[in-house]
Coordinates of C-alpha atoms and ligand atoms in Angstrom, one line a residue:
X1 CA -0.5 -16.8 0.0
X2 CA 3.2 -17.3 1.9
X3 CA 4.6 -14.0 3.7
X4 CA 7.9 -14.4 5.1
X5 CA 9.3 -11.2 7.2
X6 CA 13.0 -11.0 7.9
X7 CA 13.6 -8.3 10.9
X8 CA 15.8 -7.5 13.8
X9 CA 12.6 -6.8 15.7
X10 CA 10.3 -9.6 15.0
X11 CA 8.1 -8.7 17.9
X12 CA 7.2 -5.5 15.8
X13 CA 5.1 -7.7 13.5
X14 CA 2.8 -9.2 16.3
X15 CA 0.1 -6.8 15.1
X16 CA -0.3 -9.1 12.2
X17 CA -1.7 -11.4 14.7
X18 CA -4.9 -9.1 15.2
X19 CA -8.0 -8.4 13.4
X20 CA -8.7 -9.7 9.8
X21 CA -5.1 -10.5 8.7
X22 CA -4.7 -12.5 12.3
X23 CA -7.9 -14.3 11.4
X24 CA -6.5 -15.0 8.0
X25 CA -3.5 -16.3 9.2
X26 CA -5.5 -19.0 11.5
X27 CA -7.8 -20.0 8.7
X28 CA -4.9 -20.6 6.6
X29 CA -5.6 -18.3 3.9
X30 CA -2.3 -16.4 5.1
X31 CA 0.8 -18.3 5.9
X32 CA 3.1 -15.5 7.4
X33 CA 6.5 -16.4 8.9
X34 CA 8.6 -13.9 10.9
X35 CA 12.4 -14.6 11.1
X36 CA 14.7 -13.1 13.3
X37 CA 17.7 -11.7 11.4
X38 CA 19.7 -12.3 14.5
X39 CA 19.6 -16.0 14.4
X40 CA 21.7 -15.6 11.3
X41 CA 24.6 -14.3 12.9
X42 CA 27.9 -16.1 14.5
X43 CA 29.1 -13.8 17.2
X44 CA 28.4 -13.2 20.6
X45 CA 26.8 -9.9 20.1
X46 CA 24.9 -10.9 17.6
X47 CA 25.9 -8.2 15.6
X48 CA 24.0 -7.1 12.0
X49 CA 25.7 -3.7 11.8
X50 CA 28.8 -1.9 10.9
X51 CA 30.4 1.3 10.3
X52 CA 29.8 2.9 6.7
X53 CA 32.8 2.5 4.4
X54 CA 33.6 5.9 3.0
X55 CA 32.6 7.5 6.4
X56 CA 29.7 9.5 7.4
X57 CA 27.0 9.1 10.2
X58 CA 24.7 5.8 11.2
X59 CA 25.4 2.2 10.7
X60 CA 25.0 0.1 7.9
X61 CA 23.4 -3.6 8.1
X62 CA 26.0 -6.3 7.4
X63 CA 25.8 -8.6 4.3
X64 CA 26.3 -11.7 6.0
X65 CA 23.4 -12.1 8.2
X66 CA 21.2 -10.9 5.4
X67 CA 22.7 -13.6 2.9
X68 CA 22.2 -16.2 5.2
X69 CA 18.4 -15.3 6.3
X70 CA 17.4 -14.4 2.6
X71 CA 19.1 -17.7 1.5
X72 CA 17.6 -20.3 3.7
X73 CA 13.9 -18.7 2.9
X74 CA 14.5 -18.9 -1.0
X75 CA 16.0 -22.2 -0.6
X76 CA 12.9 -23.6 0.9
X77 CA 10.7 -23.3 -2.4
X78 CA 11.0 -24.6 -5.9
X79 CA 9.7 -21.2 -7.4
X80 CA 11.4 -17.7 -7.5
X81 CA 9.6 -15.4 -5.1
X82 CA 9.3 -11.7 -4.9
X83 CA 11.6 -9.9 -2.3
X84 CA 10.2 -6.7 -1.3
X85 CA 12.7 -4.4 0.3
X86 CA 11.0 -1.2 2.1
X87 CA 13.1 1.7 1.6
X88 CA 12.5 5.4 0.9
X89 CA 14.1 5.0 -2.5
X90 CA 11.9 2.5 -3.7
X91 CA 8.9 2.7 -6.1
X92 CA 5.7 4.1 -4.0
X93 CA 3.3 1.5 -2.8
X94 CA -0.1 2.0 -4.2
X95 CA -3.3 0.0 -4.4
X96 CA -2.8 -1.0 -7.9
X97 CA 0.9 -2.4 -6.8
X98 CA -1.2 -4.2 -3.6
X99 CA -3.5 -5.9 -6.2
X100 CA -1.0 -6.7 -8.1
X101 CA 1.1 -8.4 -5.0
X102 CA -2.1 -10.1 -3.7
X103 CA -2.1 -12.6 -6.8
X104 CA 1.5 -13.7 -5.9
X105 CA 2.3 -17.2 -4.1
X106 CA 5.1 -16.0 -2.2
X107 CA 6.1 -12.6 -0.8
X108 CA 9.4 -12.0 1.2
X109 CA 10.1 -8.7 3.2
X110 CA 13.6 -7.5 4.3
X111 CA 13.0 -4.9 7.0
X112 CA 16.1 -2.4 7.1
X113 CA 17.5 -0.4 10.1
X114 CA 20.0 1.9 10.6
X115 CA 21.3 3.6 7.4
X116 CA 19.8 0.5 5.3
X117 CA 21.3 -2.8 4.0
X118 CA 24.9 -3.4 2.3
X119 CA 23.9 -2.7 -1.4
X120 CA 25.9 -5.9 -2.2
X121 CA 22.5 -7.7 -0.5
X122 CA 20.5 -6.5 -3.4
X123 CA 22.8 -8.3 -6.2
X124 CA 23.3 -11.2 -4.1
X125 CA 19.1 -11.5 -3.7
X126 CA 18.8 -11.0 -7.4
X127 CA 20.5 -14.4 -7.6
X128 CA 17.5 -16.2 -5.8
X129 CA 14.5 -13.6 -6.0
X130 CA 12.9 -11.3 -8.0
X131 CA 13.8 -7.8 -5.8
X132 CA 11.7 -4.6 -5.8
X133 CA 12.4 -1.7 -3.6
X134 CA 9.2 -0.2 -2.3
X135 CA 8.4 2.8 -0.8
X136 CA 5.7 3.6 1.7
X137 CA 6.0 7.2 0.9
X138 CA 8.2 10.3 0.9
X139 CA 9.4 10.2 4.5
X140 CA 11.8 8.5 6.3
X141 CA 11.1 5.8 9.2
X142 CA 13.3 4.3 11.7
X143 CA 13.0 1.0 9.9
X144 CA 11.1 -1.4 7.7
X145 CA 8.6 -2.7 9.7
X146 CA 6.0 -0.4 10.0
X147 CA 6.0 -0.4 6.4
X148 CA 5.7 -3.9 6.1
X149 CA 2.8 -3.9 8.4
X150 CA 0.9 -1.4 6.0
X151 CA 2.0 -3.4 2.9
X152 CA 1.1 -7.1 4.3
X153 CA -2.3 -5.6 5.5
X154 CA -3.2 -3.7 2.2
X155 CA -2.1 -6.6 0.2
X156 CA -3.5 -9.5 2.5
X157 CA -7.1 -8.0 2.6
X158 CA -7.3 -8.1 -1.3
X159 CA -6.5 -12.0 -1.1
X160 CA -9.6 -13.8 -1.6
X161 CA -11.5 -15.0 1.4
X162 CA -9.6 -12.5 4.1
X163 CA -12.3 -9.8 4.0
X164 CA -15.7 -11.3 4.4
X165 CA -17.6 -9.3 1.9
X166 CA -15.6 -8.6 -1.1
X167 CA -18.1 -6.1 -2.6
X168 CA -16.7 -3.8 0.0
X169 CA -13.1 -3.9 -1.7
X170 CA -15.0 -2.8 -5.1
X171 CA -15.7 1.0 -4.5
X172 CA -13.1 1.7 -2.3
X173 CA -10.4 5.0 -2.6
X174 CA -8.1 4.0 -5.3
X175 CA -10.0 0.9 -6.4
X176 CA -11.0 3.1 -9.6
X177 CA -8.7 5.7 -9.6
X178 CA -10.8 7.9 -7.1
X179 CA -11.4 8.6 -3.4
X180 CA -14.4 7.0 -1.7
X181 CA -17.5 8.9 -1.5
X182 CA -18.3 10.1 2.1
X183 CA -20.6 7.5 4.2
X184 CA -23.1 7.8 6.9
X185 CA -24.9 5.8 9.3
X186 CA -27.9 5.9 11.8
X187 CA -28.9 8.3 13.2
X188 CA -30.6 10.3 10.1
X189 CA -30.5 13.2 12.1
X190 CA -27.8 13.9 14.5
X191 CA -26.9 17.0 16.5
X192 CA -28.7 18.9 13.6
X193 CA -26.7 17.5 11.1
X194 CA -28.7 15.5 8.5
X195 CA -27.6 12.7 6.3
X196 CA -28.0 13.6 2.6
X197 CA -31.6 13.4 1.5
X198 CA -30.8 11.1 -1.5
X199 CA -29.5 8.4 0.5
X200 CA -32.5 7.8 2.3
X201 CA -35.0 7.7 -0.5
X202 CA -34.2 3.8 -1.3
X203 CA -33.5 5.0 -5.6
X204 CA -30.4 3.0 -6.3
X205 CA -29.8 4.8 -9.5
X206 CA -29.8 8.4 -7.8
X207 CA -27.7 7.0 -5.0
X208 CA -25.0 5.7 -7.4
X209 CA -25.0 8.8 -9.4
X210 CA -24.9 11.0 -6.2
X211 CA -21.9 8.7 -4.9
X212 CA -20.0 9.2 -8.3
X213 CA -20.4 12.7 -8.0
X214 CA -19.1 12.8 -4.7
X215 CA -16.1 10.7 -5.3
X216 CA -15.2 13.2 -8.3
X217 CA -15.8 16.2 -6.2
X218 CA -13.9 15.1 -3.2
X219 CA -11.1 13.7 -5.7
X220 CA -11.0 17.0 -7.4
X221 CA -10.7 19.0 -4.2
X222 CA -8.1 16.7 -2.2
X223 CA -6.1 14.7 -4.8
X224 CA -6.5 16.8 -8.1
X225 CA -3.3 14.7 -9.4
X226 CA -5.6 11.8 -9.5
X227 CA -8.4 13.7 -11.5
X228 CA -5.6 14.3 -14.2
X229 CA -4.5 10.8 -14.4
X230 CA -7.9 9.6 -15.2
X231 CA -8.5 8.2 -18.7
X232 CA -11.2 10.5 -19.9
X233 CA -12.7 7.4 -21.9
X234 CA -13.7 6.2 -18.7
X235 CA -16.0 9.2 -18.1
X236 CA -19.3 9.7 -19.0
X237 CA -21.4 13.0 -19.7
X238 CA -22.3 13.2 -16.1
X239 CA -18.6 12.8 -15.0
X240 CA -17.4 15.4 -17.4
X241 CA -19.8 17.9 -16.4
X242 CA -18.7 17.4 -12.6
X243 CA -15.3 17.8 -13.5
X244 CA -15.8 21.0 -15.6
X245 CA -17.5 22.6 -12.5
X246 CA -14.5 21.4 -10.3
X247 CA -12.2 23.0 -12.8
X248 CA -11.2 20.6 -15.3
X249 CA -11.6 20.0 -19.0
X250 CA -10.8 17.4 -21.6
X251 CA -7.9 18.7 -24.0
X252 CA -5.9 16.2 -26.6
X253 CA -7.3 13.3 -24.7
X254 CA -6.0 14.2 -21.4
X255 CA -7.4 15.9 -18.4
X256 CA -6.2 19.2 -17.7
X257 CA -6.8 22.5 -15.4
X258 CA -9.5 24.4 -17.0
X259 CA -7.9 28.0 -17.3
X260 CA -9.3 30.4 -15.2
X261 CA -10.4 33.7 -17.1
X262 CA -12.3 34.2 -20.3
X263 CA -13.4 30.2 -20.8
X264 CA -14.6 30.3 -17.4
X265 CA -18.5 29.7 -17.9
Ligands
SAM301 N1 19.2 6.2 4.9 C1 18.4 5.8 4.2 C2 17.8 6.6 3.1 O1 18.1 8.1 3.1 O2 17.3 6.4 2.1 C3 17.1 5.7 5.4 C4 17.2 4.4 6.1 S1 15.6 4.3 7.6 C5 16.5 5.4 8.6 C6 15.9 2.9 8.2 C7 14.8 2.0 7.3 O3 13.7 2.5 7.3 C8 15.0 1.5 5.6 O4 16.3 0.7 5.2 C9 13.9 1.0 5.1 O5 14.0 -0.3 5.5 C10 12.9 1.8 6.4 N2 12.1 3.0 5.8 C11 12.2 4.3 6.2 N3 11.6 5.2 5.4 C12 10.8 4.2 4.3 C13 9.7 4.6 3.5 N4 9.5 5.5 3.3 N5 9.3 3.4 3.2 C14 9.8 1.9 3.5 N6 10.4 1.8 4.3 C15 11.4 2.7 4.7

């Protein structure tokens, strides 16, 4: 997979040289190219921002350097790459989105700074790219670089070969709409705290059932919104029992909160 990142702080992206993503780059699984937006300016001060039309606080990124940078990257291939623009006003980045993006051939990221990028750049980019604004979450960062680091890591680790044992990707949080079960390692007894007995008996059927129950309980407690979004058709009898005890029921083909009071068992 090829990944281009445009930023006024290319050094921010040096973290992509480290750990599994760095190794994947060295092995040629990920071809990550970081571009300095200021290379596409033509004035002495290498200016990339200016005051906003209509007034208001802050600065806005100028269209010309962005057009030059994005035009030069798009022009290097015979396909239409996907341009991901980190923005708190974008679609929220999820594991499902990471999985979809991990199958793409070429991703380009445009890191905004200041109050963001002149809106006309999006129109220009749409002539060369499929454009998608993407948010890391409902909060505001100073720039797109941190969002790109998170997204490249989440996407890159799903590219075949990047994570050594692909099985470790299967039961992770969000891979099946639930949070992961709690995990333990040696020693079995530590400071008076014990590893759950079921994990020590080697019965893989029992371990799988216990872990599924823990997943449902943990998700119900921490992220009830994820439980409500589950498809009831994917739940077996044990799952339904667990959700009932966690405060949910199935009604009209949907998972809803169990009313408290008379129907409580
Ligand atoms: N004025 C913008 C707004 O209110 O939507 C926020 C600009 S923010 C200070 C500067 C840059 O940080 C954005 O252009 C974007 O690239 C990045 N950014 C900020 N929050 C983000 C988030 N939640 N997800 C992804 N990128 C974000």
